[in-house]
Each structure stands twice: as C-alpha cells, then as structure tokens.
Tab-separated table of C-alpha atoms in Angstrom:
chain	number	residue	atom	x	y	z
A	9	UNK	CA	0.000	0.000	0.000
A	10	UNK	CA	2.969	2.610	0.664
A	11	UNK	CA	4.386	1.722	-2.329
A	12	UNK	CA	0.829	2.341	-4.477
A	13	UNK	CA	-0.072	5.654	-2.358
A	14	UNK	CA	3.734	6.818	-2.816
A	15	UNK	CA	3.342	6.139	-6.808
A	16	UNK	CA	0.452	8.472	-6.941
A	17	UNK	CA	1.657	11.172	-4.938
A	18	UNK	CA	5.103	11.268	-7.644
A	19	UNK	CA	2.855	10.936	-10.792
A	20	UNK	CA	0.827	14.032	-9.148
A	21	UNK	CA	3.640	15.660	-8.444
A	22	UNK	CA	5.864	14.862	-11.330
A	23	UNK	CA	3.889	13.371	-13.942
A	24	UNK	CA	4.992	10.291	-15.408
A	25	UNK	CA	7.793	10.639	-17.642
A	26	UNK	CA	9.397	12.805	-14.373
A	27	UNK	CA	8.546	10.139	-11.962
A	28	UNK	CA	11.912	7.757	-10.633
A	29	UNK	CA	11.717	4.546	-9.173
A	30	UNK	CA	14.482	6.384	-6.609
A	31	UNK	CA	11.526	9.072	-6.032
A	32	UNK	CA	9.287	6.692	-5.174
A	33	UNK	CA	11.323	4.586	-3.198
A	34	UNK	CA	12.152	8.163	-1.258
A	35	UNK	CA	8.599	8.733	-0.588
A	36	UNK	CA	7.427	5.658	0.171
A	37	UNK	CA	10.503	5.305	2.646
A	38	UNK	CA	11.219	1.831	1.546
A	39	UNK	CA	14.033	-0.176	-0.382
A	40	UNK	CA	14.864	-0.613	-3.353
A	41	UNK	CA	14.619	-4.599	-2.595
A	42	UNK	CA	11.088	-3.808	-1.085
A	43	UNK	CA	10.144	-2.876	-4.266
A	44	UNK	CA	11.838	-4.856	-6.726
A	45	UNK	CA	10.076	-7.598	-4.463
A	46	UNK	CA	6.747	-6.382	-5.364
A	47	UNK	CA	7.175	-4.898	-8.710
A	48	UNK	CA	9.873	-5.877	-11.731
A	49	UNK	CA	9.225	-2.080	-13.665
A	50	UNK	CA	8.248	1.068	-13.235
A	51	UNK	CA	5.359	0.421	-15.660
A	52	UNK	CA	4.141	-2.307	-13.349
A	53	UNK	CA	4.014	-0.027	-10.476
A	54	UNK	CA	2.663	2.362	-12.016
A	55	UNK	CA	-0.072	0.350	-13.841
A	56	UNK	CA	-1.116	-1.004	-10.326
A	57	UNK	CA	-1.230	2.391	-8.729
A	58	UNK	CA	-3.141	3.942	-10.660
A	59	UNK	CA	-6.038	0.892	-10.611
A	60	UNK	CA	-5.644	1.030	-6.839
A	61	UNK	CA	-6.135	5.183	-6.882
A	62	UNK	CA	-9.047	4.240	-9.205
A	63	UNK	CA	-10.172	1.327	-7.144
A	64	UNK	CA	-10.028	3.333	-3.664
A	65	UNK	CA	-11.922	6.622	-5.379
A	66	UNK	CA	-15.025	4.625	-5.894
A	67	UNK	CA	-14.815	3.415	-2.421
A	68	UNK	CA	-14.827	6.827	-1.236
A	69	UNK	CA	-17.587	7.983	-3.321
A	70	UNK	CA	-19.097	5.213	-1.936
A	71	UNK	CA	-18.660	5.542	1.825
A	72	UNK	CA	-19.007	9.446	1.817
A	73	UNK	CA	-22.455	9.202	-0.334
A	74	UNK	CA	-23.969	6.025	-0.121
A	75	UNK	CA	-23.821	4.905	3.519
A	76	UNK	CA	-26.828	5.272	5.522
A	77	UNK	CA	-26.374	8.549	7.195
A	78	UNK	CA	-25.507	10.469	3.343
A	79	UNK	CA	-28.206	9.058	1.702
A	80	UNK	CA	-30.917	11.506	2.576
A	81	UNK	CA	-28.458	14.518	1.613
A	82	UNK	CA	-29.513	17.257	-0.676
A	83	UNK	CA	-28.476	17.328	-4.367
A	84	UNK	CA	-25.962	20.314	-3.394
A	85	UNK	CA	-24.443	18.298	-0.782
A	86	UNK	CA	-23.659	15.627	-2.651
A	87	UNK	CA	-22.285	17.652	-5.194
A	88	UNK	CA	-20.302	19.341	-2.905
A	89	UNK	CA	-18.875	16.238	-1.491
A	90	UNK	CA	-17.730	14.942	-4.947
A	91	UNK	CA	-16.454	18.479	-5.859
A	92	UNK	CA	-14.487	18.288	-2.434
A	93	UNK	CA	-12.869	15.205	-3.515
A	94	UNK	CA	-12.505	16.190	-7.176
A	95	UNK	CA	-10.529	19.480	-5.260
A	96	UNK	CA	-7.964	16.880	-3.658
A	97	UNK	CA	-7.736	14.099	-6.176
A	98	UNK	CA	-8.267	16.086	-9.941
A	99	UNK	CA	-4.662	17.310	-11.135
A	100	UNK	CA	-3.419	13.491	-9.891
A	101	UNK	CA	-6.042	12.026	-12.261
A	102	UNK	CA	-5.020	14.041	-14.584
A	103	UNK	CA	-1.533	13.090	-15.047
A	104	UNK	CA	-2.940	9.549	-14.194
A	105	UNK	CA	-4.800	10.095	-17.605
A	106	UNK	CA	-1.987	11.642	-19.522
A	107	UNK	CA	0.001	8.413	-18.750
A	108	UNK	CA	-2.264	6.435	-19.982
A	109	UNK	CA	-3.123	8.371	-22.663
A	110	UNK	CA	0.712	8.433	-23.868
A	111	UNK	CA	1.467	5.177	-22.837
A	112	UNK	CA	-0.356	2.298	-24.622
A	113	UNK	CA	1.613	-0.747	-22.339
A	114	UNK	CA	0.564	1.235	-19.548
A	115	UNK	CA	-3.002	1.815	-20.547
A	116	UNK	CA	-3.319	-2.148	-21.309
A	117	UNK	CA	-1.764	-3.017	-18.192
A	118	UNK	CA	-4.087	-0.924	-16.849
A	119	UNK	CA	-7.320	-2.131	-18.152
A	120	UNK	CA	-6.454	-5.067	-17.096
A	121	UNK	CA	-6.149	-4.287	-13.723
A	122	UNK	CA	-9.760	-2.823	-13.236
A	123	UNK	CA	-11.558	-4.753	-15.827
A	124	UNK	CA	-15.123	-3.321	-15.463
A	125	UNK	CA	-14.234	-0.801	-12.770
A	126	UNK	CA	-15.253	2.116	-15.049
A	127	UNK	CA	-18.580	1.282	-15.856
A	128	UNK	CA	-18.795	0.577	-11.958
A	129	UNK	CA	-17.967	3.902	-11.066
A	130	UNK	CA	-20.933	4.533	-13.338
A	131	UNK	CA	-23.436	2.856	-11.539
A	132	UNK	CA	-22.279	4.291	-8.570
A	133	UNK	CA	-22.825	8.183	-9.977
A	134	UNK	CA	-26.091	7.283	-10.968
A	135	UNK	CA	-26.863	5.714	-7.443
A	136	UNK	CA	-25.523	9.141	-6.392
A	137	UNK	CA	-27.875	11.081	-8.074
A	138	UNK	CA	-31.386	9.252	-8.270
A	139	UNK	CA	-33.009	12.221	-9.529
A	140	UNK	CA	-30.770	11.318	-12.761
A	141	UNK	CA	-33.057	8.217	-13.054
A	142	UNK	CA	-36.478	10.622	-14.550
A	143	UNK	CA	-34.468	11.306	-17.455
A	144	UNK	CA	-33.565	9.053	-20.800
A	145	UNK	CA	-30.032	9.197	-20.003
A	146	UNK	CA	-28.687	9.114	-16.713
A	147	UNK	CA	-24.931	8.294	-18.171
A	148	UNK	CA	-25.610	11.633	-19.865
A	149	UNK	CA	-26.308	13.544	-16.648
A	150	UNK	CA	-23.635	12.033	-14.568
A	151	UNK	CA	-21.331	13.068	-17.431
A	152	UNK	CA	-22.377	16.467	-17.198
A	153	UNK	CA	-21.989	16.865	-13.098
A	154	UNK	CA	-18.189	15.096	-14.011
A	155	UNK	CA	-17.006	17.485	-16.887
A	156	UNK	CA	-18.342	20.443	-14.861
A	157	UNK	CA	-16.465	19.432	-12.125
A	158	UNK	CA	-13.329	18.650	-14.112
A	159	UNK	CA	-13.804	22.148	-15.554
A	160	UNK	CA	-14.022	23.890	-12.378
A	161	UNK	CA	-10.670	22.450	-11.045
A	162	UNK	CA	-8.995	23.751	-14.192
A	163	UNK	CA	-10.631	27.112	-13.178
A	164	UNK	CA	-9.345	27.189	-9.922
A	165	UNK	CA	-5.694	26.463	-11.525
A	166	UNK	CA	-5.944	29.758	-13.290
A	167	UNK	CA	-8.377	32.027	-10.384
A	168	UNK	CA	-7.037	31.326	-7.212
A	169	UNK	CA	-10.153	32.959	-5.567
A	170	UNK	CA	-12.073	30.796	-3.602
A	171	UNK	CA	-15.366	33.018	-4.080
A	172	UNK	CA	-14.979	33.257	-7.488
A	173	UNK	CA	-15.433	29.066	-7.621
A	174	UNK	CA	-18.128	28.958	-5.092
A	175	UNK	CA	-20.165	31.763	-7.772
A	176	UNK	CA	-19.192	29.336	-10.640
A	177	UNK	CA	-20.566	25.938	-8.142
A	178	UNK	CA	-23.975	28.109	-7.397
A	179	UNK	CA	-24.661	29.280	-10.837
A	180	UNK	CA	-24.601	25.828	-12.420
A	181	UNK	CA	-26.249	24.067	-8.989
A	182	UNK	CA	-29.101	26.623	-10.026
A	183	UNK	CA	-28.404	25.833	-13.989
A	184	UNK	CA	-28.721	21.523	-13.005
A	185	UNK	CA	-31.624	22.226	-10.270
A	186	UNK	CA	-33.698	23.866	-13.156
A	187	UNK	CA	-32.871	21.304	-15.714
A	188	UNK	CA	-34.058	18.666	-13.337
A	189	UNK	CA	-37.370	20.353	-12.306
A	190	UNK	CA	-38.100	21.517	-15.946
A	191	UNK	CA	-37.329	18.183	-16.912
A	192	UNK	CA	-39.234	16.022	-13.940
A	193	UNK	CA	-42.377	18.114	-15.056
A	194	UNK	CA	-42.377	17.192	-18.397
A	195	UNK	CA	-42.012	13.675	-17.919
A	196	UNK	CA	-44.786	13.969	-14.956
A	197	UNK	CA	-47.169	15.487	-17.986
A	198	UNK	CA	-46.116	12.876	-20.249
C-alpha cells in the first residue's frame, strides 16, 4: 500500500515521464529490494497504482455518499462532497490520464487491472444522483456533473479565488436544479 499511495503522490507531483523509481522509493521510505520484491518495472508499479487510486476513489464515493447517514443529503451536498474530492484528487487524475493516454503498455496493463471498474464507477454516480433516473439518459447527466467538475478544477488552476469558484458551483447548482425540475415536469405530464 505505501508503495501504491507513494506512486500516486510522484505521478501528481511529477507526472509520469518525471517520476523515478528512486523518487518513489524516497517517498514511500522503503528499499529498493522492497520494491523490486513487489514490482519488476516502473510500468508495473505504475499500472497497479493507478487501478488502486481508481479502485479506492469509488470506495470513497461510496462511503461518503452512499452509507446510511448520506443518503438523505440534498443534491448540493452531494455535489459538494464529490467536488471536495474532485478538489484533492483532480490534477493526480489528470496526469494519471496523460500516462495512460501516452502510454499504450501502460493503458493495457491498466485495463487489465480494473476490468469493469469504469462502468462501476458509473453505476455508482447514478446511485448518487437518483433524480438522474427521470431522465432518458442518466450516463448523460452524470457526465455532465463530471465534466463540470473537471472544468471547475482547471478554473481554480488559473483564479485562485475561492469566491470566485463557489459563484461558478452556485450558478450551475441553479443551472442543473432547473434542468431537473423543468425536466421532472415534463415527464410527470407525459
């Protein structure tokens, strides 16, 4: 598990290419035996980190918002709750992404590790948001919520103003909130 967690916190920080087995090793505060133990590449470590960071995400999203006591929130708290974790976990994903995206071993690798872990993570959105269930295309909504959010920590890269993102978070809660009322009454007249 250090060695996973340490991976991530390296490809966040450095981004792949950047990323040494001797910086990991560092931040992990292991050996380089410990890890040639466990893993025979860099590619390999790196391929299992990122499932695991994948893997653990939807177990957050999970316990924060669909354990009993978070299941009667309101649509803005849940919202905020995956916006806090987008906040902590985005730029990490990102370079997560742009590994895989430049790296086809490592992409293969992998989707093999986490099989049908994306269309998991999915399901779990749309268990998230049941209000997402009135409408044709839930996939289509949970999208949405995702690319805003994705958006919004790209924002906050270039305004570092904390009110400034909470303005841009209310205006499209009251954007979404609309949508889903305009679009629950239409399908209530159908």
């Amino acid at each position: 598990r250090l060695l996973l967690e340490a991976t991530m916190r390296c490809l966040g920080r450095s981004g792949y290419a950047s990323t040494s087995i001797s910086e990991i090793i560092k931040e992990a505060g292991v050996s380089r035996g410990a890890l040639i133990h466990h893993y025979a590449s860099k590619i390999e470590l790196v391929a299992d980190a990122i499932a695991d960071f994948y893997e653990q995400r939807l177990h957050r999203f999970e316990n924060q918002l669909l354990g009993e006591q978070n299941i009667k929130l309101c649509f803005e708290d849940r919202l905020r709750v995956l916006k806090a974790d987008f906040e902590e976990w985005f730029f990490t994903a990102l370079e997560a992404e742009v590994a895989l995206r430049t790296n086809t071993k490592l992409a293969r690798l992998v989707d093999d590790a986490t099989g049908d872990l994306r269309e998991s993570g999915i399901q779990i959105y749309e268990s998230l948001f049941p209000e997402f269930q009135d409408f044709g295309s839930p996939k289509v909504l949970v999208a949405t919520v995702a690319c805003f959010l994705r958006g919004l920590c790209i924002e906050s890269m270039q305004e570092d103003n904390r009110e400034w993102i909470e303005t841009i978070f209310q205006q499209f809660l009251q954007i979404f909130e609309s949508y889903l009322r305009k679009g629950f009454q239409q399908s209530s007249a159908s």
